[in-house]
Structure formats: structure tokens, C-alpha cells
C-alpha positions as a printed Julia matrix, in Angstrom:
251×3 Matrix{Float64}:
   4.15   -2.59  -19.07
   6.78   -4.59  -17.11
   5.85   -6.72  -14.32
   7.41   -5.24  -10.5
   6.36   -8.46   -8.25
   5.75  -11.82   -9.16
   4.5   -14.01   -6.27
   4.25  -17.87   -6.78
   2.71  -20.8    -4.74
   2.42  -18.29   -1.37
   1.2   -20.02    1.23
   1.43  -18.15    4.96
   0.71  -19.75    8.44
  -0.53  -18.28   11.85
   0.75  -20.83   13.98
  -1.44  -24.01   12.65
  -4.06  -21.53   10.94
  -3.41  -21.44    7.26
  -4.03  -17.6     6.13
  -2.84  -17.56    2.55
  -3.06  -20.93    0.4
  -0.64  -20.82   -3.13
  -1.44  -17.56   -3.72
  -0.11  -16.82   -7.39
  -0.14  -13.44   -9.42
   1.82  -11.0   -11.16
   1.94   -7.01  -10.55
   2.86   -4.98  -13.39
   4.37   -1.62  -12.61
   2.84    1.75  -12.3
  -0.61    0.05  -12.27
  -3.06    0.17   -9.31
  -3.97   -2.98   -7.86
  -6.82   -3.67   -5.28
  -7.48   -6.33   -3.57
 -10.62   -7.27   -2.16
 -12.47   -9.83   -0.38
 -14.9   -10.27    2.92
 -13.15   -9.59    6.47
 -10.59  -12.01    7.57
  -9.79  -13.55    3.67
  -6.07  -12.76    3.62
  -6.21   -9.73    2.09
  -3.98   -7.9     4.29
  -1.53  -10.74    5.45
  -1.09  -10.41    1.46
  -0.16   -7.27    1.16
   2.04   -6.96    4.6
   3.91  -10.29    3.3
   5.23   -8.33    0.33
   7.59   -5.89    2.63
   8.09   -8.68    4.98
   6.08   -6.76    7.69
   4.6   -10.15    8.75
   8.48  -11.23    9.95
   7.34   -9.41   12.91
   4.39  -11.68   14.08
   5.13  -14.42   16.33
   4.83  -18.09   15.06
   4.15  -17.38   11.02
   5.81  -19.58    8.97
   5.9   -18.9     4.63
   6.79  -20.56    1.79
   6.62  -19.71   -2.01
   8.08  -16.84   -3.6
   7.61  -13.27   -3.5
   9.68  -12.11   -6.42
  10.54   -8.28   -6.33
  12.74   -6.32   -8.86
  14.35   -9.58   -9.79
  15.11  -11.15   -6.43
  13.33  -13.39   -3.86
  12.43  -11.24   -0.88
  12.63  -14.41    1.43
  16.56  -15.3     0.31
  18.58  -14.37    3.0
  20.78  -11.95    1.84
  18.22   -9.7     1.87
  18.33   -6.49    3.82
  14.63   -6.17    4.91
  15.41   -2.53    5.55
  16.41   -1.91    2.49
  13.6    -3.96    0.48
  11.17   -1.55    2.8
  12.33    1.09    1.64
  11.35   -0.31   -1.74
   8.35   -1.06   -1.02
   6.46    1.24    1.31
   3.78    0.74    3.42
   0.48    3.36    3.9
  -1.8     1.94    7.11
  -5.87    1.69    7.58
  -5.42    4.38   10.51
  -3.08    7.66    9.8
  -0.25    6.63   12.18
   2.03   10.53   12.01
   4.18   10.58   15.05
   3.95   12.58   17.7
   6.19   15.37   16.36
   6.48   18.56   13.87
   5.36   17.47   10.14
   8.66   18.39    8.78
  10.26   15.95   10.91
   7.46   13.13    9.94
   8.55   13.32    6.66
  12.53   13.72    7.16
  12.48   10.47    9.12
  13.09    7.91    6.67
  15.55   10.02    4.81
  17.79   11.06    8.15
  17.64    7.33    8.82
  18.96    6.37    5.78
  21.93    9.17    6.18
  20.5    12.44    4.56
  21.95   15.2     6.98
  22.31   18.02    4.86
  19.44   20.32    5.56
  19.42   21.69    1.95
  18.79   18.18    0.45
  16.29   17.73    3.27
  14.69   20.68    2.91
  14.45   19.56   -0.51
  13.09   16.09   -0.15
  10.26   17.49    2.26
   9.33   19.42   -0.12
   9.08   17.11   -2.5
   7.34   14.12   -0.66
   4.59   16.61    0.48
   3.56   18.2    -3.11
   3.51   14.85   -4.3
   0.95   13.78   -1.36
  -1.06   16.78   -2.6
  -0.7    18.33    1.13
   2.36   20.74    0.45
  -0.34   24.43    0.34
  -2.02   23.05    3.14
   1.33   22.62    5.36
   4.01   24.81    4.07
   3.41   27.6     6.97
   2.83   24.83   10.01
   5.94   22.21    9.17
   7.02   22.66   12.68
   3.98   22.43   14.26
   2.79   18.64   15.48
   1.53   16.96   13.33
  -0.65   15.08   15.13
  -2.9    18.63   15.0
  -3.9    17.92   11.71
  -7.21   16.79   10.24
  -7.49   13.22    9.72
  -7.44   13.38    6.17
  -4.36   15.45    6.19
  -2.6    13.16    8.23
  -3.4    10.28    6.13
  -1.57   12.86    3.3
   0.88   13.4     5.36
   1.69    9.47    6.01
   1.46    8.82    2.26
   4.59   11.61    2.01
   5.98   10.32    4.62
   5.87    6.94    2.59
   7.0     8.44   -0.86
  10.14   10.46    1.42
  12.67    7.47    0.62
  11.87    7.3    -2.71
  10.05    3.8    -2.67
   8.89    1.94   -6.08
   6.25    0.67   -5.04
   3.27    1.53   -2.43
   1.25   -0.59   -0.17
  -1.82    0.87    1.51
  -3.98   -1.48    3.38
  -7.71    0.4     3.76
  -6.24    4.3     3.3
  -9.77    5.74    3.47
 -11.77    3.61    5.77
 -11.07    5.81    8.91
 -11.9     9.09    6.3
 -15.03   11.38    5.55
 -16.78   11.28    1.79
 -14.45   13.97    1.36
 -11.16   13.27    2.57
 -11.96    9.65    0.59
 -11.84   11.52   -2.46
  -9.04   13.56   -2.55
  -6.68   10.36   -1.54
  -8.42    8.51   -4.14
  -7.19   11.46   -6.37
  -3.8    11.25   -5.07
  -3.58    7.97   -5.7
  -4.71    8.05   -9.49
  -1.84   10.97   -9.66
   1.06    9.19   -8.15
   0.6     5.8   -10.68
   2.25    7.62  -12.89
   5.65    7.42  -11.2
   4.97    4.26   -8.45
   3.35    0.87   -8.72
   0.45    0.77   -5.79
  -1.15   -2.09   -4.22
  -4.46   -1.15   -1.69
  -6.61   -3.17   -0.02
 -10.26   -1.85    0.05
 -13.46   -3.28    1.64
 -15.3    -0.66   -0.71
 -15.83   -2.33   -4.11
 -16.98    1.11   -6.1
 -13.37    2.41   -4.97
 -11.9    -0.78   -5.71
 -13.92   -0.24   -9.91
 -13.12    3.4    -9.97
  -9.67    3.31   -9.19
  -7.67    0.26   -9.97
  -6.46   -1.24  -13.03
  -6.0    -4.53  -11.81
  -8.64   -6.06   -9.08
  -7.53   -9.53   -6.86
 -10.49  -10.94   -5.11
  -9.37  -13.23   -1.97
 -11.6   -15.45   -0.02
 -10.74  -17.92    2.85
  -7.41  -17.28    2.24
  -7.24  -18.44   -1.43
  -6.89  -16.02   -4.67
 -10.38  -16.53   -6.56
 -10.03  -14.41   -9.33
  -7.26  -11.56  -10.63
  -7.56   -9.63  -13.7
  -8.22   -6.36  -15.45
 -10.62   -4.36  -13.67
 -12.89   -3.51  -15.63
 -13.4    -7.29  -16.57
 -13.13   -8.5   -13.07
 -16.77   -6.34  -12.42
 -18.39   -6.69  -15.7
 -17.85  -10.4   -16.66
 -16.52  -12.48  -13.56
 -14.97  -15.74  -14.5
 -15.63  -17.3   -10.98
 -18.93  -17.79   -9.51
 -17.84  -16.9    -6.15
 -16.7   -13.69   -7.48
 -19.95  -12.72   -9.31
 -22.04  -13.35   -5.8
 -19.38  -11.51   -4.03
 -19.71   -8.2    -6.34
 -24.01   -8.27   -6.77
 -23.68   -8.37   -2.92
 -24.8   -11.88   -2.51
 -22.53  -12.34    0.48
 -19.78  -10.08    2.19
């Protein structure tokens, strides 16, 4: 298995608050990678730093690498645009705008300069059976979308994601605003689509964090304690700050 990002020695600034300090580790491709961690350790300034999505917050400053396909994200002859299309992005709430589901999903593609309705049609299509949400849609895609249950809109977001084709998937807390149920079916959907992307998900719930990730990072204050293999991670923690973490000692 090849590796997809490599970040080195990130460190990431709010102003004068340090949120991420020399964060190291390498993501290998079509894997599932959580990362977890108490409220407020850098968890999710992780993950939004790795489609540049924190270029849009006032006063952060970064250094290190974040090494993607080959190239430094940060160099700047990179098109951000096109390096988010890459590299997707999934959010805590489902975020669908305010229009027919068909057109949720045909976004990205019309604004990277698919016109022709039959490839379109196609890549709808497409984006929706893969988000497991296709039966449940394929008589309503011009109704709003925003009339859908939360759990299908969540769905619906993730095809909306998987629309330009991206390689890799970020989701920061998909399930958190869901039911038991919905919970399960995107934790389904996100064992199905390893097979053809590389996904990255923050969770705050370590049983989803065991059951469904190969690879397990847990942050704290900002710094990377511990990344491995899963199954490891759980069973036989190298650090103790992980160990107390896990048996609920703190949290």
C-alpha cells in the first residue's frame, strides 16, 4: 500500500495560539484513518489544513509540509481549487444547499466545465449509488434537497463530495449530528468507498473510531501522541496518555 499524504514538522498558528505543534505522519492510500482526541486538541485544524480550508481563517500562519500526490500543498504554484478537488471535504453538520438534489450533486462538476447533460446525468448517477442514497432519491432529484432526512442529506453531501472525482476524503465528525441508525449506514458507506478513495475522519466516538479505521491518530493539546495500526493503537498503546485517554480516564 502506497502512501497518499505525507505531512512533516506541521506546526499551525491562530494568531499567537499554537494549534498544531510538528505534527508528523504518513497516510497510506485507500485506508481509513481516524483521528481522535478530547475537544479543542487539533484534530480538526488537522484535517481542514490538508485541503488548505484553513487559508480562509484570518491571522493563521503554517509551516512544515503537507506532502500530497508528490507535491507540497503550501508551494505556490498550487491551484487550491484544484488540490480541493483532490481532496474533498465531508462536514460535522449536512450542509446540502438550498436547491433540487440533482443540482447538489452537479455543482462541482458544472463548475469545473461539465455541460453536457448526458455526462451529467451520468456523473449524478454515479456519485449518488456510490453514497448508497441513489433508490432512495432517483424519483425526487428535483425536489430540494434540503427536504430530506438528516441522514440522507449527510449521503447526499458525501456524493456531492465524491461528484468531482476526488482521491481522497475528509470528513470531520460525519455522524455526530445522526441517529443510531443513520450512524450506521454512513459508517457502512464509508467501509464501502475505501476501496476506491483514501478517507481521513475525525470522530469523538472511539468504538467508531476501533470499528472502522485502519489507521487511528490520537491528538492532544495540539501535539500527535500516538499513530498506528488500529487495532494496536486500542489493544496495546505505546503512550501513557493514550492508554488513559481510551479506558476513559480523561476526555
Amino acid at each position: 500500500m502506497s502512501d497518499i499524504i505525507t505531512v512533516k514538522n506541521l506546526c499551525l498558528w491562530y494568531k499567537s495560539v499554537q494549534a498544531l505543534k510538528s505534527v508528523s505522519m504518513t497516510i497510506p492510500e485507500k485506508s481509513i484513518t481516524a483521528l481522535i482526541g478530547p475537544s479543542g486538541c487539533g484534530k480538526s485544524t488537522f484535517l481542514k489544513t490538508l485541503n488548505r480550508m484553513n487559508d480562509l481563517v484570518p491571522g493563521v500562519k503554517i509551516t512544515g509540509e503537507v506532502t500530497y500526490d508528490g507535491t507540497n500543498i503550501f508551494d505556490p504554484g498550487v491551484d487550491v481549487n484544484e488540490l480541493r478537488r483532490n481532496v474533498g471535504m465531508v462536514f460535522q453538520k449536512p450542509n446540502p444547499f438550498p436547491m433540487s438534489v440533482y443540482d447538489n450533486v452537479a455543482y462541482g462538476p458544472r463548475t469545473h466545465g461539465i455541460t453536457n447533460r448526458v455526462r451529467l446525468d451520468e456523473t449524478v448517477e454515479k456519485a449518488l449509488r456510490d453514497a448508497a442514497i441513489w433508490d432512495e432519491v432517483k424519483d425526487r432529484l428535483k425536489k430540494n434537497a434540503l427536504g430530506l432526512s438528516g441522514g440522507q442529506q449527510q449521503r447526499l453531501c458525501i456524493a456531492r463530495a465524491l461528484a468531482v472525482k476526488p482521491q481522497v476524503l475528509l470528513m470531520d465528525e460525519p455522524t455526530s449530528a445522526l441517529d443510531p441508525i443513520s450512524t450506521s449506514r454512513i459508517e457502512e458507506l464509508v467501509l464501502q468507498l475505501k476501496e476506491n478513495y483514501t478517507i481521513i475522519t475525525v470522530t469523538h466516538n472511539m468504538q467508531q473510531a476501533a470499528r472502522i479505521s485502519d489507521m487511528t491518530a490520537f491528538f492532544l493539546l495540539g501535539e500527535l501522541v500516538e499513530f498506528g495500526d488500529t487495532e494496536t493503537l486500542f489493544s496495546q498503546p505505546s503512550d501513557k496518555r493514550t492508554e488513559d485517554y481510551i479506558t476513559g480516564r480523561f476526555g
